[in-house]
mmCIF file of C-alpha atoms in Angstrom:
data_model
loop_
_atom_site.group_PDB
_atom_site.id
_atom_site.type_symbol
_atom_site.label_atom_id
_atom_site.label_comp_id
_atom_site.label_asym_id
_atom_site.label_seq_id
_atom_site.Cartn_x
_atom_site.Cartn_y
_atom_site.Cartn_z
ATOM 1 C CA MET A 1 138.687 136.432 -60.961
ATOM 2 C CA SER A 2 137.275 139.435 -62.802
ATOM 3 C CA LEU A 3 133.898 140.977 -63.543
ATOM 4 C CA PHE A 4 133.625 138.969 -66.769
ATOM 5 C CA ALA A 5 134.801 135.626 -65.392
ATOM 6 C CA PRO A 6 132.106 132.943 -65.355
ATOM 7 C CA LEU A 7 130.614 131.790 -62.046
ATOM 8 C CA THR A 8 129.130 128.345 -61.432
ATOM 9 C CA ILE A 9 126.683 127.782 -58.573
ATOM 10 C CA ARG A 10 125.276 124.270 -58.305
ATOM 11 C CA ASP A 11 124.461 123.295 -61.924
ATOM 12 C CA ILE A 12 124.079 126.840 -63.236
ATOM 13 C CA THR A 13 126.935 128.744 -64.886
ATOM 14 C CA PHE A 14 126.629 132.520 -65.182
ATOM 15 C CA ARG A 15 128.497 134.023 -68.118
ATOM 16 C CA ASN A 16 129.868 136.848 -65.974
ATOM 17 C CA ARG A 17 129.454 138.354 -62.494
ATOM 18 C CA ILE A 18 126.866 141.032 -63.384
ATOM 19 C CA ALA A 19 123.303 140.587 -62.166
ATOM 20 C CA VAL A 20 120.233 142.699 -62.835
ATOM 21 C CA SER A 21 118.877 143.510 -59.389
ATOM 22 C CA PRO A 22 115.140 143.043 -58.789
ATOM 23 C CA MET A 23 113.450 146.361 -59.569
ATOM 24 C CA CYS A 24 109.737 146.856 -58.921
ATOM 25 C CA GLN A 25 107.927 148.074 -62.022
ATOM 26 C CA TYR A 26 104.439 148.582 -60.543
ATOM 27 C CA SER A 27 102.980 147.665 -63.933
ATOM 28 C CA SER A 28 100.920 144.524 -63.359
ATOM 29 C CA GLU A 29 97.190 143.933 -63.162
ATOM 30 C CA ASP A 30 96.126 141.218 -60.705
ATOM 31 C CA GLY A 31 99.761 140.087 -60.492
ATOM 32 C CA PHE A 32 100.138 139.220 -64.184
ATOM 33 C CA ALA A 33 103.327 139.883 -66.142
ATOM 34 C CA ASN A 34 102.839 141.648 -69.466
ATOM 35 C CA ASP A 35 104.762 143.096 -72.404
ATOM 36 C CA TRP A 36 106.354 145.735 -70.179
ATOM 37 C CA HIS A 37 108.017 143.043 -68.100
ATOM 38 C CA LEU A 38 109.110 141.147 -71.203
ATOM 39 C CA VAL A 39 110.820 144.204 -72.658
ATOM 40 C CA HIS A 40 112.209 145.470 -69.337
ATOM 41 C CA LEU A 41 113.767 142.138 -68.369
ATOM 42 C CA GLY A 42 114.504 140.939 -71.898
ATOM 43 C CA SER A 43 116.426 144.047 -72.893
ATOM 44 C CA ARG A 44 118.763 143.603 -69.947
ATOM 45 C CA ALA A 45 119.423 139.995 -70.964
ATOM 46 C CA VAL A 46 120.240 141.273 -74.464
ATOM 47 C CA GLY A 47 122.461 143.878 -72.766
ATOM 48 C CA GLY A 48 124.896 141.275 -71.515
ATOM 49 C CA GLY A 49 123.979 140.683 -67.871
ATOM 50 C CA ALA A 50 124.503 137.155 -66.592
ATOM 51 C CA LEU A 51 121.532 136.996 -64.226
ATOM 52 C CA VAL A 52 118.265 138.865 -64.717
ATOM 53 C CA ILE A 53 116.128 138.825 -61.570
ATOM 54 C CA ALA A 54 112.456 139.690 -61.870
ATOM 55 C CA GLU A 55 111.115 142.181 -59.353
ATOM 56 C CA ALA A 56 109.754 141.438 -55.873
ATOM 57 C CA THR A 57 106.972 139.006 -56.753
ATOM 58 C CA ALA A 58 104.185 138.582 -54.248
ATOM 59 C CA ILE A 59 103.374 135.155 -52.868
ATOM 60 C CA ALA A 60 99.869 136.329 -51.923
ATOM 61 C CA PRO A 61 97.607 139.222 -53.021
ATOM 62 C CA GLU A 62 97.933 140.904 -49.605
ATOM 63 C CA GLY A 63 101.724 140.583 -49.906
ATOM 64 C CA ARG A 64 101.959 143.170 -52.677
ATOM 65 C CA ILE A 65 103.541 146.545 -52.062
ATOM 66 C CA SER A 66 101.050 148.111 -54.449
ATOM 67 C CA PRO A 67 98.039 146.760 -56.337
ATOM 68 C CA GLN A 68 100.239 146.805 -59.468
ATOM 69 C CA ASP A 69 102.909 144.398 -58.170
ATOM 70 C CA LEU A 70 103.897 141.194 -59.945
ATOM 71 C CA GLY A 71 102.517 138.004 -58.399
ATOM 72 C CA LEU A 72 102.885 134.216 -58.281
ATOM 73 C CA TRP A 73 100.030 133.276 -55.991
ATOM 74 C CA LYS A 74 98.094 131.354 -58.645
ATOM 75 C CA ASP A 75 98.882 129.006 -61.517
ATOM 76 C CA ALA A 76 97.403 131.435 -64.055
ATOM 77 C CA HIS A 77 100.456 133.683 -63.540
ATOM 78 C CA ILE A 78 102.831 131.042 -64.916
ATOM 79 C CA PRO A 79 102.411 131.291 -68.743
ATOM 80 C CA ALA A 80 103.259 134.993 -69.030
ATOM 81 C CA LEU A 81 106.350 134.519 -66.893
ATOM 82 C CA ALA A 82 107.374 131.440 -68.888
ATOM 83 C CA ARG A 83 107.407 133.573 -72.052
ATOM 84 C CA ILE A 84 109.849 135.934 -70.346
ATOM 85 C CA THR A 85 112.185 133.256 -68.977
ATOM 86 C CA HIS A 86 112.328 131.610 -72.410
ATOM 87 C CA PHE A 87 113.433 134.865 -74.017
ATOM 88 C CA ILE A 88 116.018 135.600 -71.299
ATOM 89 C CA HIS A 89 117.563 132.146 -71.702
ATOM 90 C CA GLU A 90 117.649 132.524 -75.498
ATOM 91 C CA GLN A 91 119.937 135.533 -74.954
ATOM 92 C CA GLY A 92 122.430 133.552 -72.888
ATOM 93 C CA ALA A 93 121.419 135.007 -69.520
ATOM 94 C CA ILE A 94 119.867 133.206 -66.552
ATOM 95 C CA ALA A 95 116.353 134.116 -65.395
ATOM 96 C CA GLY A 96 115.837 134.613 -61.682
ATOM 97 C CA ILE A 97 112.904 135.735 -59.569
ATOM 98 C CA GLN A 98 112.587 137.297 -56.143
ATOM 99 C CA LEU A 99 109.724 136.024 -53.968
ATOM 100 C CA ALA A 100 108.396 138.501 -51.426
ATOM 101 C CA HIS A 101 105.721 139.549 -48.999
ATOM 102 C CA ALA A 102 105.475 143.257 -48.253
ATOM 103 C CA GLY A 103 104.233 142.877 -44.673
ATOM 104 C CA ARG A 104 103.383 146.199 -43.046
ATOM 105 C CA LYS A 105 104.619 148.099 -46.125
ATOM 106 C CA ALA A 106 101.808 146.664 -48.265
ATOM 107 C CA SER A 107 98.803 148.393 -49.835
ATOM 108 C CA THR A 108 100.583 151.580 -50.927
ATOM 109 C CA VAL A 109 100.296 153.802 -53.948
ATOM 110 C CA ARG A 110 102.799 153.511 -56.786
ATOM 111 C CA PRO A 111 105.824 155.739 -56.106
ATOM 112 C CA TRP A 112 105.211 158.111 -59.027
ATOM 113 C CA GLU A 113 101.671 158.706 -57.750
ATOM 114 C CA GLY A 114 102.610 159.747 -54.224
ATOM 115 C CA ASP A 115 103.700 158.267 -50.908
ATOM 116 C CA TYR A 116 100.741 157.023 -48.865
ATOM 117 C CA SER A 117 98.760 153.933 -47.944
ATOM 118 C CA LEU A 118 95.733 153.043 -50.008
ATOM 119 C CA SER A 119 92.300 152.549 -48.530
ATOM 120 C CA ALA A 120 89.976 149.810 -49.740
ATOM 121 C CA ALA A 121 88.035 152.428 -51.706
ATOM 122 C CA GLU A 122 91.241 153.360 -53.505
ATOM 123 C CA GLY A 123 92.109 149.778 -54.412
ATOM 124 C CA GLY A 124 94.079 148.904 -51.302
ATOM 125 C CA TRP A 125 93.321 146.269 -48.680
ATOM 126 C CA SER A 126 93.110 145.739 -44.970
ATOM 127 C CA PRO A 127 94.407 144.244 -42.827
ATOM 128 C CA ILE A 128 98.048 144.342 -43.753
ATOM 129 C CA LEU A 129 100.224 141.792 -41.970
ATOM 130 C CA ALA A 130 103.259 142.000 -39.706
ATOM 131 C CA PRO A 131 104.951 140.235 -36.789
ATOM 132 C CA SER A 132 103.672 142.958 -34.436
ATOM 133 C CA PRO A 133 100.949 145.632 -34.668
ATOM 134 C CA ILE A 134 103.364 148.512 -35.272
ATOM 135 C CA ALA A 135 102.699 150.911 -38.172
ATOM 136 C CA PHE A 136 105.592 151.875 -40.442
ATOM 137 C CA ASP A 137 104.854 155.576 -39.888
ATOM 138 C CA GLU A 138 102.035 157.874 -38.811
ATOM 139 C CA GLU A 139 100.443 157.755 -42.273
ATOM 140 C CA SER A 140 100.381 153.942 -42.493
ATOM 141 C CA GLN A 141 97.891 151.352 -41.350
ATOM 142 C CA VAL A 142 98.457 149.551 -38.065
ATOM 143 C CA PRO A 143 99.085 145.965 -39.215
ATOM 144 C CA HIS A 144 97.463 142.795 -37.985
ATOM 145 C CA GLU A 145 99.786 140.674 -35.836
ATOM 146 C CA LEU A 146 100.147 137.307 -37.509
ATOM 147 C CA THR A 147 98.955 134.299 -35.586
ATOM 148 C CA ARG A 148 100.976 131.089 -35.502
ATOM 149 C CA GLU A 149 98.469 129.494 -37.877
ATOM 150 C CA GLU A 150 98.799 132.397 -40.277
ATOM 151 C CA ILE A 151 102.591 132.117 -40.112
ATOM 152 C CA GLY A 152 102.241 128.480 -41.124
ATOM 153 C CA ASP A 153 100.085 129.525 -44.065
ATOM 154 C CA LEU A 154 102.759 132.014 -45.189
ATOM 155 C CA ILE A 155 105.414 129.305 -45.270
ATOM 156 C CA VAL A 156 103.149 127.189 -47.486
ATOM 157 C CA GLU A 157 102.543 130.189 -49.755
ATOM 158 C CA PHE A 158 106.300 130.687 -50.206
ATOM 159 C CA ALA A 159 106.681 126.997 -51.083
ATOM 160 C CA ASN A 160 103.763 127.062 -53.522
ATOM 161 C CA ALA A 161 105.120 130.175 -55.265
ATOM 162 C CA THR A 162 108.504 128.463 -55.517
ATOM 163 C CA ALA A 163 106.949 125.502 -57.356
ATOM 164 C CA ARG A 164 105.263 127.918 -59.772
ATOM 165 C CA ALA A 165 108.551 129.775 -60.321
ATOM 166 C CA GLU A 166 110.260 126.558 -61.326
ATOM 167 C CA GLU A 167 107.399 125.648 -63.633
ATOM 168 C CA ALA A 168 107.703 129.100 -65.240
ATOM 169 C CA GLY A 169 111.340 128.334 -66.099
ATOM 170 C CA PHE A 170 113.278 130.359 -63.558
ATOM 171 C CA LYS A 171 116.675 128.934 -62.617
ATOM 172 C CA VAL A 172 117.542 131.193 -59.683
ATOM 173 C CA LEU A 173 115.250 131.954 -56.765
ATOM 174 C CA GLU A 174 115.796 134.778 -54.283
ATOM 175 C CA ILE A 175 113.901 135.112 -51.004
ATOM 176 C CA HIS A 176 113.363 138.759 -50.107
ATOM 177 C CA ALA A 177 114.219 139.208 -46.430
ATOM 178 C CA ALA A 178 115.357 142.834 -46.640
ATOM 179 C CA HIS A 179 114.157 146.460 -46.760
ATOM 180 C CA GLY A 180 111.569 146.222 -44.016
ATOM 181 C CA TYR A 181 109.244 143.833 -45.774
ATOM 182 C CA LEU A 182 107.658 140.923 -43.913
ATOM 183 C CA LEU A 183 110.598 138.544 -43.408
ATOM 184 C CA SER A 184 112.840 141.495 -42.604
ATOM 185 C CA GLU A 185 110.282 142.717 -40.067
ATOM 186 C CA PHE A 186 110.542 139.400 -38.243
ATOM 187 C CA LEU A 187 114.340 139.699 -38.098
ATOM 188 C CA SER A 188 114.552 143.180 -36.656
ATOM 189 C CA PRO A 189 113.948 143.868 -32.958
ATOM 190 C CA LEU A 190 112.627 147.280 -34.014
ATOM 191 C CA THR A 191 109.602 145.709 -35.700
ATOM 192 C CA ASN A 192 109.295 142.344 -33.970
ATOM 193 C CA HIS A 193 107.972 142.671 -30.408
ATOM 194 C CA ARG A 194 106.471 139.171 -30.227
ATOM 195 C CA MET A 195 106.616 137.125 -27.050
ATOM 196 C CA ASP A 196 106.276 133.669 -28.643
ATOM 197 C CA GLU A 197 108.757 131.430 -30.473
ATOM 198 C CA TYR A 198 108.913 133.917 -33.382
ATOM 199 C CA GLY A 199 110.067 136.891 -31.268
ATOM 200 C CA GLY A 200 112.542 137.990 -28.662
ATOM 201 C CA SER A 201 115.862 136.190 -29.092
ATOM 202 C CA PHE A 202 117.969 136.073 -32.243
ATOM 203 C CA GLU A 203 117.013 132.417 -32.683
ATOM 204 C CA ASN A 204 113.319 133.205 -32.457
ATOM 205 C CA ARG A 205 113.398 136.281 -34.712
ATOM 206 C CA THR A 206 115.242 134.325 -37.421
ATOM 207 C CA ARG A 207 112.952 131.304 -37.105
ATOM 208 C CA LEU A 208 110.443 132.274 -39.805
ATOM 209 C CA LEU A 209 113.099 132.991 -42.433
ATOM 210 C CA ARG A 210 114.819 129.715 -41.619
ATOM 211 C CA GLU A 211 111.535 127.825 -41.906
ATOM 212 C CA VAL A 212 110.778 129.524 -45.224
ATOM 213 C CA VAL A 213 114.215 128.547 -46.537
ATOM 214 C CA VAL A 214 113.720 124.922 -45.511
ATOM 215 C CA ALA A 215 110.278 124.800 -47.148
ATOM 216 C CA VAL A 216 111.511 126.473 -50.312
ATOM 217 C CA ARG A 217 114.631 124.307 -50.601
ATOM 218 C CA LYS A 218 112.460 121.169 -50.390
ATOM 219 C CA VAL A 219 110.506 122.331 -53.424
ATOM 220 C CA TRP A 220 113.203 124.156 -55.406
ATOM 221 C CA ALA A 221 115.304 121.861 -57.594
ATOM 222 C CA GLU A 222 118.603 120.830 -56.015
ATOM 223 C CA ARG A 223 120.426 121.830 -59.205
ATOM 224 C CA TYR A 224 119.254 125.469 -58.981
ATOM 225 C CA PRO A 225 120.773 128.210 -56.791
ATOM 226 C CA LEU A 226 118.919 129.787 -53.894
ATOM 227 C CA PHE A 227 119.688 133.375 -52.850
ATOM 228 C CA VAL A 228 118.506 135.385 -49.861
ATOM 229 C CA ARG A 229 118.490 139.206 -49.843
ATOM 230 C CA LEU A 230 119.216 140.646 -46.406
ATOM 231 C CA SER A 231 119.317 144.152 -45.004
ATOM 232 C CA ALA A 232 122.740 143.716 -43.389
ATOM 233 C CA THR A 233 121.973 146.506 -40.928
ATOM 234 C CA ASP A 234 118.983 148.623 -39.944
ATOM 235 C CA TRP A 235 121.283 151.670 -39.507
ATOM 236 C CA VAL A 236 119.505 152.332 -36.195
ATOM 237 C CA GLU A 237 120.735 151.725 -32.671
ATOM 238 C CA GLY A 238 118.966 148.742 -31.153
ATOM 239 C CA GLY A 239 118.159 147.274 -34.532
ATOM 240 C CA TRP A 240 119.520 144.475 -36.683
ATOM 241 C CA THR A 241 123.328 144.599 -37.013
ATOM 242 C CA PRO A 242 126.037 143.385 -39.397
ATOM 243 C CA GLU A 243 127.058 140.883 -36.704
ATOM 244 C CA ASP A 244 123.511 139.504 -36.759
ATOM 245 C CA SER A 245 123.770 139.156 -40.544
ATOM 246 C CA VAL A 246 127.000 137.177 -40.271
ATOM 247 C CA ALA A 247 125.432 134.834 -37.707
ATOM 248 C CA LEU A 248 122.309 134.383 -39.831
ATOM 249 C CA ALA A 249 124.330 133.791 -43.013
ATOM 250 C CA ARG A 250 126.075 130.875 -41.311
ATOM 251 C CA LEU A 251 122.709 129.311 -40.506
ATOM 252 C CA LEU A 252 121.313 129.916 -43.966
ATOM 253 C CA LYS A 253 124.353 128.370 -45.629
ATOM 254 C CA ASP A 254 123.770 125.163 -43.683
ATOM 255 C CA LEU A 255 120.118 125.174 -44.830
ATOM 256 C CA GLY A 256 121.018 125.252 -48.540
ATOM 257 C CA VAL A 257 121.271 128.965 -49.339
ATOM 258 C CA ASP A 258 124.005 129.610 -51.900
ATOM 259 C CA LEU A 259 124.399 133.393 -51.928
ATOM 260 C CA ILE A 260 123.545 136.347 -49.680
ATOM 261 C CA ASP A 261 122.471 139.447 -51.586
ATOM 262 C CA CYS A 262 123.720 142.152 -49.219
ATOM 263 C CA SER A 263 121.627 145.298 -49.027
ATOM 264 C CA SER A 264 120.673 147.399 -45.975
ATOM 265 C CA GLY A 265 118.061 149.638 -44.374
ATOM 266 C CA GLY A 266 114.394 150.080 -45.167
ATOM 267 C CA VAL A 267 113.074 148.730 -41.876
ATOM 268 C CA VAL A 268 112.187 152.060 -40.255
ATOM 269 C CA PRO A 269 111.716 155.495 -41.796
ATOM 270 C CA ASN A 270 114.103 157.394 -39.472
ATOM 271 C CA ALA A 271 117.343 155.581 -40.299
ATOM 272 C CA LYS A 272 120.366 157.823 -40.894
ATOM 273 C CA ILE A 273 122.283 156.364 -43.850
ATOM 274 C CA THR A 274 125.405 157.867 -45.340
ATOM 275 C CA VAL A 275 125.142 157.042 -49.031
ATOM 276 C CA ALA A 276 128.232 156.948 -51.245
ATOM 277 C CA PRO A 277 129.500 154.841 -54.178
ATOM 278 C CA GLY A 278 129.808 151.248 -53.032
ATOM 279 C CA TYR A 279 128.642 152.083 -49.510
ATOM 280 C CA GLN A 280 127.103 148.620 -48.992
ATOM 281 C CA VAL A 281 129.984 146.598 -50.434
ATOM 282 C CA PRO A 282 131.674 146.146 -47.024
ATOM 283 C CA PHE A 283 128.677 144.154 -45.834
ATOM 284 C CA ALA A 284 129.156 141.675 -48.680
ATOM 285 C CA GLU A 285 132.873 141.515 -47.968
ATOM 286 C CA THR A 286 132.404 140.867 -44.255
ATOM 287 C CA ILE A 287 129.758 138.175 -44.671
ATOM 288 C CA LYS A 288 131.806 136.457 -47.354
ATOM 289 C CA ARG A 289 134.972 136.534 -45.244
ATOM 290 C CA GLU A 290 133.348 135.440 -42.000
ATOM 291 C CA THR A 291 131.099 132.669 -43.340
ATOM 292 C CA ASP A 292 132.656 131.563 -46.640
ATOM 293 C CA ILE A 293 129.260 131.880 -48.326
ATOM 294 C CA LEU A 294 128.973 133.565 -51.732
ATOM 295 C CA THR A 295 127.816 137.156 -51.611
ATOM 296 C CA GLY A 296 126.388 139.768 -53.954
ATOM 297 C CA ALA A 297 127.283 143.446 -53.609
ATOM 298 C CA VAL A 298 124.852 146.296 -54.264
ATOM 299 C CA GLY A 299 124.636 150.037 -53.711
ATOM 300 C CA PHE A 300 125.689 152.784 -56.117
ATOM 301 C CA ILE A 301 127.925 150.546 -58.221
ATOM 302 C CA SER A 302 128.057 152.360 -61.530
ATOM 303 C CA GLU A 303 131.589 152.300 -62.971
ATOM 304 C CA ALA A 304 133.150 149.358 -64.814
ATOM 305 C CA GLY A 305 136.439 149.650 -62.948
ATOM 306 C CA GLN A 306 134.636 149.877 -59.614
ATOM 307 C CA ALA A 307 132.598 146.731 -60.313
ATOM 308 C CA ASP A 308 135.634 144.855 -61.615
ATOM 309 C CA GLU A 309 137.660 145.724 -58.497
ATOM 310 C CA ILE A 310 134.903 144.425 -56.223
ATOM 311 C CA ILE A 311 135.224 141.029 -57.855
ATOM 312 C CA ARG A 312 139.013 141.038 -58.282
ATOM 313 C CA SER A 313 139.597 141.991 -54.644
ATOM 314 C CA GLY A 314 137.303 139.237 -53.408
ATOM 315 C CA GLN A 315 134.836 141.597 -51.743
ATOM 316 C CA ALA A 316 131.929 139.801 -53.418
ATOM 317 C CA ASP A 317 131.206 137.135 -56.018
ATOM 318 C CA MET A 318 128.579 139.092 -57.950
ATOM 319 C CA VAL A 319 127.573 142.705 -58.378
ATOM 320 C CA LEU A 320 123.867 143.500 -58.631
ATOM 321 C CA LEU A 321 123.028 146.710 -60.437
ATOM 322 C CA ALA A 322 119.726 148.545 -60.464
ATOM 323 C CA ARG A 323 119.673 152.286 -61.248
ATOM 324 C CA LYS A 324 122.603 152.018 -63.629
ATOM 325 C CA LEU A 325 120.807 149.357 -65.644
ATOM 326 C CA LEU A 326 117.613 151.410 -65.695
ATOM 327 C CA LYS A 327 119.596 154.172 -67.320
ATOM 328 C CA ASP A 328 121.526 151.844 -69.639
ATOM 329 C CA PRO A 329 120.291 148.277 -70.241
ATOM 330 C CA TYR A 330 123.469 147.620 -72.222
ATOM 331 C CA TRP A 331 125.914 148.675 -69.494
ATOM 332 C CA PRO A 332 127.554 145.215 -69.343
ATOM 333 C CA LEU A 333 128.498 145.448 -73.035
ATOM 334 C CA HIS A 334 129.876 148.944 -72.571
ATOM 335 C CA ALA A 335 131.710 147.914 -69.406
ATOM 336 C CA ALA A 336 133.425 145.046 -71.233
ATOM 337 C CA HIS A 337 134.646 147.491 -73.883
ATOM 338 C CA GLU A 338 135.895 149.911 -71.227
ATOM 339 C CA LEU A 339 137.797 147.084 -69.503
ATOM 340 C CA GLY A 340 139.363 145.964 -72.799
ATOM 341 C CA ILE A 341 137.440 142.665 -72.958
ATOM 342 C CA ASP A 342 136.250 141.368 -76.308
ATOM 343 C CA TRP A 343 132.766 140.389 -75.129
ATOM 344 C CA PRO A 344 130.253 139.051 -77.696
ATOM 345 C CA TRP A 345 127.351 141.285 -78.653
ATOM 346 C CA PRO A 346 124.088 139.977 -80.077
ATOM 347 C CA ASN A 347 124.486 139.293 -83.765
ATOM 348 C CA GLN A 348 121.799 141.864 -84.497
ATOM 349 C CA TYR A 349 123.944 144.562 -82.802
ATOM 350 C CA GLU A 350 127.391 143.460 -83.974
ATOM 351 C CA ARG A 351 127.704 146.382 -86.412
ATOM 352 C CA ALA A 352 127.383 148.762 -83.444
ATOM 353 C CA LYS A 353 130.226 146.987 -81.695
ATOM 354 C CA SER A 354 132.379 147.273 -84.808
ATOM 355 C CA LYS A 355 131.632 150.991 -84.923
ATOM 356 C CA ILE A 356 132.842 151.345 -81.328
ATOM 357 C CA ARG A 357 136.123 149.601 -82.218
ATOM 358 C CA THR A 358 136.643 151.866 -85.195
ATOM 359 C CA THR A 359 135.920 154.979 -83.182
ATOM 360 C CA ALA A 360 138.261 153.851 -80.404
ATOM 361 C CA LYS A 361 141.114 153.525 -82.872
#
């Protein structure tokens, strides 16, 4: 297998192994997609990626990271997203969406405007929600500890957003259980200090994610793939570990999850992470090897040869790129050329491809 080999999961065939990772754009009003999202996502479909995943999309208003996050908590959000999925599919890519709840990291300012929690007067909201009343840092709100009834409501909200995602035309759904957002907070013993059936043991801390997966899989079409993004480690002693991720991946596979999108960190602000090219790829390799579930690799993957080797060596089944595709939406087309693969360009851009061939000679 190589970077440009097709991949079939359930009834969906991806034209290659390159996915556009969900990247928050902080550009919505009341959760609605707009022309920015159409161009942002559409240009990366034109650029040759196989799977284009829309950013972390809130299942409830209080589940947004910022007031400008994308949302799917009401039916009125569907038409604008349907316009985007239609365009992505016209380009030969597959449209995916990541459903999320920000938990205790909600109600914050957009990153280019600072790094602080928003008050109600500034457009934020209170309370924010979490498994336990532990603030992310000294500058953040102390969250409200979710009751069992409220946990049940969250599961329903994930299922309802899933139905809307399918109606909007998405063919891949990813549940965001990473980076210290709500589902990730339930997984980690650093953020989950509950004493009921949703806290304490590994079984209890993974219960909510498992219940969300079951609820989502009941609604999500059997023919469509379901992904889960995990933080494979908290990078902090006493936190969630790679061994925990392997054990959880086994459970999720049995519940109908098709691929684990393997990221890490984000749960607590004091984690010490050594960042280097491909530094998170070993998590994808380990989970894939130990559980035989499909995995996606992320983390400073920027070179064509590097991405190709990840697939050829069997470390992962997909690579998900973010920063590289922000810099160059057409990276897949350029990567194919670099790897000596005659990959089709959009007809409208074919003259540019011919120019590259001539220059190369």
